[in-house]
Short mmCIF file of C-alpha atoms and ligand atoms in Angstrom, two decimals:
data_model
loop_
_atom_site.label_atom_id
_atom_site.label_comp_id
_atom_site.label_asym_id
_atom_site.label_seq_id
_atom_site.Cartn_x
_atom_site.Cartn_y
_atom_site.Cartn_z
CA MET A 1 40.93 24.24 17.50
CA SER A 2 40.61 22.22 14.15
CA LEU A 3 40.54 24.36 10.75
CA THR A 4 39.07 23.02 7.60
CA ASN A 5 41.96 23.65 4.61
CA ARG A 6 40.21 26.71 3.47
CA ALA A 7 40.97 30.13 3.61
CA LEU A 8 37.56 31.43 3.51
CA TRP A 9 33.91 30.25 3.14
CA PHE A 10 30.60 31.69 3.18
CA LYS A 11 27.77 30.45 5.58
CA ASP A 12 24.87 31.91 7.18
CA ASP A 13 25.25 35.31 5.55
CA PHE A 14 28.43 35.94 6.87
CA LEU A 15 32.19 35.56 5.18
CA HIS A 16 34.36 33.81 7.54
CA PHE A 17 38.20 33.87 7.18
CA ILE A 18 41.44 32.94 8.72
CA ASP A 19 43.20 35.89 9.85
CA GLN A 20 46.53 35.20 8.05
CA THR A 21 48.68 37.69 9.60
CA LEU A 22 48.36 35.74 12.78
CA LEU A 23 49.55 32.59 11.38
CA PRO A 24 51.01 30.20 12.27
CA LEU A 25 51.28 31.01 15.94
CA GLU A 26 47.71 32.03 16.52
CA GLU A 27 44.70 30.64 14.32
CA VAL A 28 41.82 33.15 14.34
CA ILE A 29 38.82 33.04 12.33
CA VAL A 30 36.98 36.39 11.60
CA SER A 31 33.15 36.32 10.79
CA THR A 32 31.73 39.46 9.38
CA ASP A 33 28.81 40.70 7.08
CA SER A 34 30.54 44.06 6.54
CA PHE A 35 31.88 44.81 3.39
CA LEU A 36 34.22 47.43 4.75
CA ARG A 37 35.79 44.69 7.35
CA VAL A 38 36.59 42.41 4.25
CA ASN A 39 38.15 45.39 2.41
CA GLU A 40 40.25 46.24 5.53
CA ALA A 41 41.43 42.48 5.39
CA ILE A 42 42.30 42.14 1.91
CA LYS A 43 44.43 45.51 2.45
CA ARG A 44 45.89 44.16 5.71
CA LEU A 45 46.58 40.71 4.27
CA GLU A 46 44.43 39.16 6.79
CA VAL A 47 43.00 37.50 3.32
CA ARG A 48 45.61 37.41 0.35
CA GLY A 49 46.60 35.61 -2.49
CA ALA A 50 45.19 36.65 -5.95
CA PRO A 51 42.41 33.91 -6.43
CA ALA A 52 41.24 34.38 -2.40
CA ILE A 53 41.45 38.21 -3.12
CA GLY A 54 38.87 37.82 -5.64
CA ILE A 55 36.53 35.51 -4.08
CA ALA A 56 36.96 37.50 -0.74
CA GLY A 57 36.24 40.83 -2.94
CA ALA A 58 33.15 39.26 -4.68
CA PHE A 59 31.77 38.20 -1.16
CA ALA A 60 32.38 41.56 -0.11
CA LEU A 61 30.68 43.20 -2.94
CA ALA A 62 27.33 41.24 -2.48
CA LEU A 63 27.56 42.13 1.48
CA SER A 64 27.76 45.85 0.60
CA GLN A 65 24.15 45.12 -0.94
CA LYS A 66 22.67 43.19 2.37
CA TYR A 67 20.87 45.90 4.18
CA PRO A 68 19.40 47.98 1.20
CA LEU A 69 18.28 50.80 3.32
CA ASN A 70 21.81 51.12 4.75
CA SER A 71 23.68 50.26 1.79
CA PRO A 72 26.60 52.34 -0.26
CA SER A 73 25.61 52.24 -4.13
CA LEU A 74 26.95 49.27 -6.09
CA SER A 75 29.24 51.41 -7.75
CA GLU A 76 30.58 52.87 -4.58
CA ALA A 77 31.40 49.67 -3.16
CA TYR A 78 32.75 48.37 -6.34
CA ASP A 79 35.31 51.33 -6.47
CA ILE A 80 36.59 51.08 -2.65
CA LEU A 81 37.09 47.22 -3.33
CA VAL A 82 38.64 47.49 -6.71
CA ASN A 83 41.34 49.72 -5.22
CA SER A 84 41.94 47.66 -2.18
CA ARG A 85 44.91 46.14 -3.92
CA PRO A 86 46.29 46.77 -7.48
CA THR A 87 48.67 43.98 -8.60
CA ALA A 88 46.05 40.83 -8.75
CA VAL A 89 43.79 41.13 -11.56
CA ASN A 90 41.65 38.29 -10.08
CA LEU A 91 40.01 41.13 -7.80
CA ARG A 92 38.81 43.14 -10.61
CA TRP A 93 37.83 40.12 -12.97
CA ALA A 94 35.50 38.50 -10.01
CA LEU A 95 33.99 42.24 -9.38
CA ASP A 96 33.29 42.84 -12.78
CA ARG A 97 31.69 39.32 -13.27
CA LEU A 98 29.73 39.99 -10.61
CA VAL A 99 28.45 43.22 -11.98
CA LYS A 100 27.90 41.80 -15.24
CA SER A 101 25.65 39.00 -14.23
CA LEU A 102 23.15 41.33 -12.91
CA GLY A 103 22.52 42.37 -16.49
CA SER A 104 20.35 45.54 -16.77
CA ASP A 105 18.58 44.87 -13.69
CA LYS A 106 20.87 46.64 -11.15
CA GLN A 107 17.81 47.40 -8.68
CA ASN A 108 16.14 44.15 -7.40
CA ASN A 109 17.56 41.41 -4.99
CA LEU A 110 20.97 42.72 -5.65
CA TYR A 111 22.09 40.55 -2.42
CA GLU A 112 20.95 37.34 -3.16
CA ARG A 113 21.84 37.37 -6.92
CA LEU A 114 25.10 38.82 -6.32
CA LEU A 115 25.89 36.26 -3.76
CA ALA A 116 24.93 33.47 -5.74
CA GLU A 117 27.38 34.53 -8.43
CA ALA A 118 30.04 35.05 -5.66
CA GLY A 119 29.48 31.19 -4.69
CA LYS A 120 29.87 30.23 -8.28
CA ILE A 121 33.33 32.04 -8.72
CA HIS A 122 34.30 30.28 -5.55
CA GLU A 123 33.12 26.81 -6.69
CA GLU A 124 35.03 27.29 -9.91
CA ASP A 125 37.91 28.07 -8.14
CA ILE A 126 37.99 25.08 -6.01
CA GLU A 127 37.84 23.05 -9.37
CA SER A 128 40.42 25.10 -10.82
CA CYS A 129 42.86 24.45 -8.12
CA SER A 130 42.49 20.84 -8.50
CA ARG A 131 42.98 20.69 -12.27
CA ILE A 132 46.12 22.59 -11.81
CA GLY A 133 47.74 20.12 -9.53
CA THR A 134 46.93 17.48 -11.83
CA HIS A 135 48.37 19.04 -14.78
CA GLY A 136 51.03 20.23 -12.79
CA ALA A 137 52.03 17.00 -11.37
CA ASP A 138 51.76 15.45 -14.85
CA LEU A 139 54.95 17.27 -16.06
CA PHE A 140 57.01 15.34 -14.06
CA ARG A 141 58.48 11.66 -14.33
CA GLY A 142 60.49 11.03 -11.23
CA ALA A 143 60.83 12.17 -7.45
CA VAL A 144 61.49 15.72 -7.37
CA ASN A 145 62.72 18.33 -4.66
CA ILE A 146 60.40 21.65 -5.48
CA LEU A 147 61.43 25.17 -4.30
CA THR A 148 58.64 27.49 -4.07
CA HIS A 149 58.17 31.34 -2.83
CA CYS A 150 55.60 33.47 -1.14
CA ASN A 151 52.35 31.11 -0.51
CA ALA A 152 50.33 29.80 -3.24
CA GLY A 153 48.44 27.23 -1.21
CA TYR A 154 44.76 27.07 0.10
CA LEU A 155 45.40 30.13 1.96
CA ALA A 156 45.81 31.95 -1.44
CA THR A 157 42.87 30.61 -3.37
CA GLY A 158 39.45 29.24 -2.82
CA GLY A 159 40.54 25.48 -3.13
CA ASP A 160 43.75 23.69 -2.64
CA GLY A 161 46.05 26.23 -4.04
CA THR A 162 48.09 26.77 -7.19
CA ALA A 163 51.79 26.01 -7.20
CA LEU A 164 50.81 24.08 -3.53
CA SER A 165 48.01 22.22 -5.33
CA VAL A 166 50.65 20.61 -7.78
CA ILE A 167 53.02 20.09 -4.77
CA TYR A 168 50.27 17.90 -2.98
CA GLN A 169 49.46 16.10 -5.94
CA LEU A 170 52.97 14.68 -6.52
CA GLN A 171 52.88 14.01 -2.62
CA LYS A 172 49.76 12.16 -3.27
CA ARG A 173 51.63 10.09 -6.34
CA GLY A 174 54.73 9.65 -4.00
CA MET A 175 56.75 11.83 -6.30
CA LEU A 176 57.88 14.61 -3.75
CA LYS A 177 61.18 14.49 -1.92
CA LYS A 178 61.46 17.93 -0.35
CA VAL A 179 59.84 21.46 -0.45
CA TYR A 180 61.98 24.30 0.19
CA ALA A 181 60.10 27.42 1.24
CA ASP A 182 61.63 30.62 0.56
CA GLU A 183 60.88 32.80 3.88
CA THR A 184 59.60 35.59 1.46
CA ARG A 185 60.86 38.80 2.95
CA PRO A 186 59.31 41.32 4.19
CA LEU A 187 55.97 39.57 5.32
CA LEU A 188 56.96 36.01 5.50
CA GLN A 189 54.28 34.33 3.55
CA GLY A 190 56.60 31.51 3.11
CA SER A 191 58.08 30.84 6.49
CA ARG A 192 54.55 31.33 8.19
CA LEU A 193 51.67 30.36 5.74
CA THR A 194 53.86 27.85 3.06
CA ALA A 195 55.32 26.26 5.97
CA TYR A 196 52.01 25.99 8.03
CA GLU A 197 50.22 24.39 5.10
CA LEU A 198 53.21 21.98 4.50
CA HIS A 199 53.30 21.10 7.90
CA LYS A 200 49.99 20.30 8.42
CA ALA A 201 50.10 18.15 5.36
CA GLY A 202 53.04 16.10 6.63
CA ILE A 203 55.20 17.10 3.92
CA ASP A 204 58.96 17.01 4.15
CA PHE A 205 59.97 20.98 3.96
CA MET A 206 62.69 23.49 4.87
CA ILE A 207 62.20 26.85 5.07
CA GLN A 208 65.18 29.24 3.74
CA PRO A 209 66.13 32.67 3.57
CA ASP A 210 65.30 34.22 0.17
CA SER A 211 68.93 34.58 -0.39
CA ALA A 212 69.88 31.20 0.13
CA ALA A 213 68.03 30.13 -3.15
CA ALA A 214 70.89 30.52 -5.67
CA TYR A 215 73.05 28.71 -3.75
CA ASN A 216 70.59 25.67 -2.96
CA MET A 217 70.19 25.53 -6.73
CA GLN A 218 74.36 25.66 -7.10
CA LEU A 219 74.45 22.43 -4.72
CA GLY A 220 71.74 20.72 -6.77
CA ASN A 221 69.00 20.35 -4.40
CA ILE A 222 66.52 22.01 -6.56
CA ASP A 223 64.76 20.12 -9.67
CA ALA A 224 62.17 22.86 -10.34
CA VAL A 225 60.63 25.79 -9.16
CA ILE A 226 56.99 26.38 -9.03
CA THR A 227 55.46 29.63 -7.71
CA GLY A 228 51.97 31.15 -8.35
CA ALA A 229 51.19 34.38 -10.16
CA ASP A 230 49.29 37.61 -9.34
CA ARG A 231 48.74 38.68 -12.95
CA ILE A 232 49.88 37.38 -16.30
CA ALA A 233 49.99 39.60 -19.26
CA ALA A 234 49.17 38.35 -22.78
CA ASN A 235 52.61 37.48 -23.61
CA GLY A 236 53.12 35.52 -20.41
CA ASP A 237 55.14 38.18 -18.64
CA SER A 238 53.94 37.35 -14.78
CA ALA A 239 54.02 39.21 -11.84
CA ASN A 240 54.26 37.36 -8.48
CA LYS A 241 55.58 38.23 -5.00
CA ILE A 242 58.93 40.35 -4.75
CA GLY A 243 61.83 37.93 -5.24
CA THR A 244 60.05 35.81 -7.77
CA TYR A 245 62.18 37.44 -10.61
CA SER A 246 65.48 36.86 -9.08
CA LEU A 247 64.56 33.11 -8.57
CA ALA A 248 63.46 32.69 -12.31
CA VAL A 249 66.86 34.56 -13.51
CA ASN A 250 68.86 31.92 -11.00
CA ALA A 251 66.58 28.99 -12.31
CA ALA A 252 67.61 30.12 -15.99
CA TYR A 253 71.17 30.19 -14.87
CA HIS A 254 71.49 26.75 -13.26
CA ASN A 255 69.24 25.21 -16.10
CA ILE A 256 66.41 24.54 -13.53
CA PRO A 257 62.79 24.46 -15.17
CA PHE A 258 60.82 27.48 -13.72
CA TYR A 259 56.85 27.06 -13.42
CA ILE A 260 54.20 29.44 -12.73
CA ALA A 261 50.62 27.91 -11.74
CA ALA A 262 47.62 30.15 -11.87
CA PRO A 263 43.84 29.88 -12.62
CA PHE A 264 42.97 31.69 -16.15
CA SER A 265 41.26 34.51 -13.89
CA THR A 266 45.04 35.58 -13.24
CA ILE A 267 45.73 35.96 -17.09
CA ASP A 268 44.61 39.49 -18.16
CA LEU A 269 44.47 39.65 -22.02
CA ASN A 270 43.94 43.43 -21.78
CA ILE A 271 47.59 43.84 -21.02
CA ALA A 272 50.14 42.96 -23.73
CA ASP A 273 53.38 42.99 -21.49
CA LYS A 274 54.82 43.63 -18.26
CA SER A 275 54.83 47.49 -18.98
CA GLY A 276 51.16 47.50 -18.27
CA ILE A 277 50.86 45.62 -14.85
CA PRO A 278 50.67 47.88 -11.97
CA VAL A 279 53.10 46.65 -9.15
CA GLU A 280 51.82 47.51 -5.71
CA GLU A 281 54.19 49.65 -3.08
CA ARG A 282 53.59 48.97 0.49
CA ASP A 283 54.00 50.95 3.71
CA PRO A 284 57.76 51.40 4.60
CA SER A 285 57.16 50.03 8.22
CA GLU A 286 56.75 46.39 6.68
CA LEU A 287 61.01 47.10 6.33
CA THR A 288 61.61 49.18 9.02
CA SER A 289 59.64 46.93 11.62
CA VAL A 290 58.93 43.52 12.57
CA LYS A 291 55.54 43.10 14.66
CA ASN A 292 55.98 46.52 15.91
CA ILE A 293 59.29 46.25 16.99
CA HIS A 294 61.85 48.56 15.31
CA VAL A 295 64.73 46.88 13.47
CA THR A 296 66.15 50.08 11.85
CA ARG A 297 65.18 53.88 12.02
CA SER A 298 61.69 54.34 10.90
CA ASP A 299 62.59 57.54 8.89
CA TYR A 300 65.36 55.59 6.63
CA PRO A 301 64.10 55.91 2.92
CA VAL A 302 62.48 52.43 1.96
CA PHE A 303 61.91 51.00 -1.71
CA ASN A 304 58.87 48.10 -0.85
CA PRO A 305 57.51 46.62 -3.92
CA ALA A 306 54.95 43.76 -3.02
CA PHE A 307 55.64 42.33 -6.49
CA ASP A 308 58.07 41.95 -9.20
CA ILE A 309 57.49 40.89 -12.69
CA ILE A 310 59.12 37.51 -14.38
CA PRO A 311 59.55 38.12 -18.22
CA ALA A 312 57.88 35.37 -20.55
CA LYS A 313 61.53 34.04 -21.66
CA LEU A 314 62.26 33.03 -18.28
CA ILE A 315 59.21 30.88 -17.60
CA THR A 316 59.48 27.29 -18.92
CA ALA A 317 55.58 26.58 -18.72
CA ILE A 318 52.49 28.22 -17.17
CA ILE A 319 50.14 25.57 -15.52
CA THR A 320 46.41 26.64 -15.70
CA GLU A 321 43.13 24.36 -15.16
CA LYS A 322 43.01 24.45 -18.92
CA GLY A 323 46.28 22.52 -19.43
CA VAL A 324 49.93 23.89 -19.73
CA TYR A 325 51.18 26.65 -21.81
CA HIS A 326 54.86 26.66 -23.12
CA SER A 327 56.82 29.49 -24.28
CA PRO A 328 55.96 31.24 -26.46
CA PHE A 329 52.46 31.88 -24.74
CA ARG A 330 49.38 32.02 -26.48
CA PHE A 331 46.25 31.91 -24.23
CA ASP A 332 43.64 32.31 -27.05
CA GLU A 333 44.85 28.91 -28.21
CA PRO A 334 44.17 25.44 -26.35
CA ALA A 335 46.87 24.42 -23.82
CA GLU A 336 49.53 22.39 -25.21
CA ASN A 337 49.73 18.74 -24.27
CA ASN A 338 52.00 17.84 -21.24
O1 LIG B 1 51.10 40.11 -1.28
P1 LIG B 1 50.39 38.46 -1.30
O2 LIG B 1 50.73 37.51 -0.19
O3 LIG B 1 48.79 38.45 -1.58
O4 LIG B 1 50.81 37.89 -2.66
C1 LIG B 1 50.89 36.63 -2.87
C2 LIG B 1 51.31 35.88 -3.96
O5 LIG B 1 52.20 36.90 -4.45
C3 LIG B 1 51.21 34.63 -4.63
O6 LIG B 1 52.34 33.83 -4.95
C4 LIG B 1 50.15 34.76 -5.82
O7 LIG B 1 49.08 35.86 -5.31
C5 LIG B 1 49.39 33.70 -6.26
S1 LIG B 1 48.37 32.68 -5.04
C6 LIG B 1 47.85 31.47 -5.74
#
């Protein structure tokens, strides 16, 4: 089966998405017009990555109003969706934008009007991803080896990705040597999803255990680290997949630039710094078993945060669709030139 390079798309009144829990071993497309099914997909990480969650959530809110005689109220559907995953602010941002787009008329043609706004959010994200790729690639002068963590590619967004969009652009410009993809314990977004994308794009890459990152930096194999983010506070503190904080610390120790690539919808100006970012904790079974096979006793106590927070002072620059921001971060001002 040949799949387009998109995590999700809306066609013929159904949302279609790739079930990312099965990649790269199986490529299964789910098609649904049930907002509860989309909600479940977000919780199970069938659809994941901050911008993609926002877009899926937006289409789900529209779908919740598809059958007016058999629909939950808009606020019931909103409450269910907004609580599906707490860290990525893109979800709340997208849902709020849909509700706001209705203005004072929250009764008539809700499905069509919400759908139109969700479609706009998707289109804008495609454009943002492409601009992030260009702005990010402009930061580099010669050919580079890049380390990335988790998956911030097309599977995580509406377009070509954030961190991976920069990598795709470097590849186009002939400026990419190799990508090291952290496997990203415990759900392996790196070894499953980033590897899947890079392989399909014909990019030279290697998967490495998360614990090999510092050693690979010490060997001199990494020129820059680029990751995505799930929420960026007003001062630049950034939440991303668990393990990203250690990467940033290790990059600083080895004098390697550490970049975050994210659309503006990931920046939460309502939150001053990292203390306001909620970090999702996930089920212990993600650590005690792999694909339903126990690797340790299921009654052992587990600490399983899905994200950690990189303090702004460890971030060299934040690449957005509006340009590149350097530390100290002031997102209310125009982006600085590269
Ligand atoms: O738990 P996930 O897989 O949704 O976590 C995703 C990440 O941490 C990504 O790096 C982030 O959402 C940025 S995606 C462009």
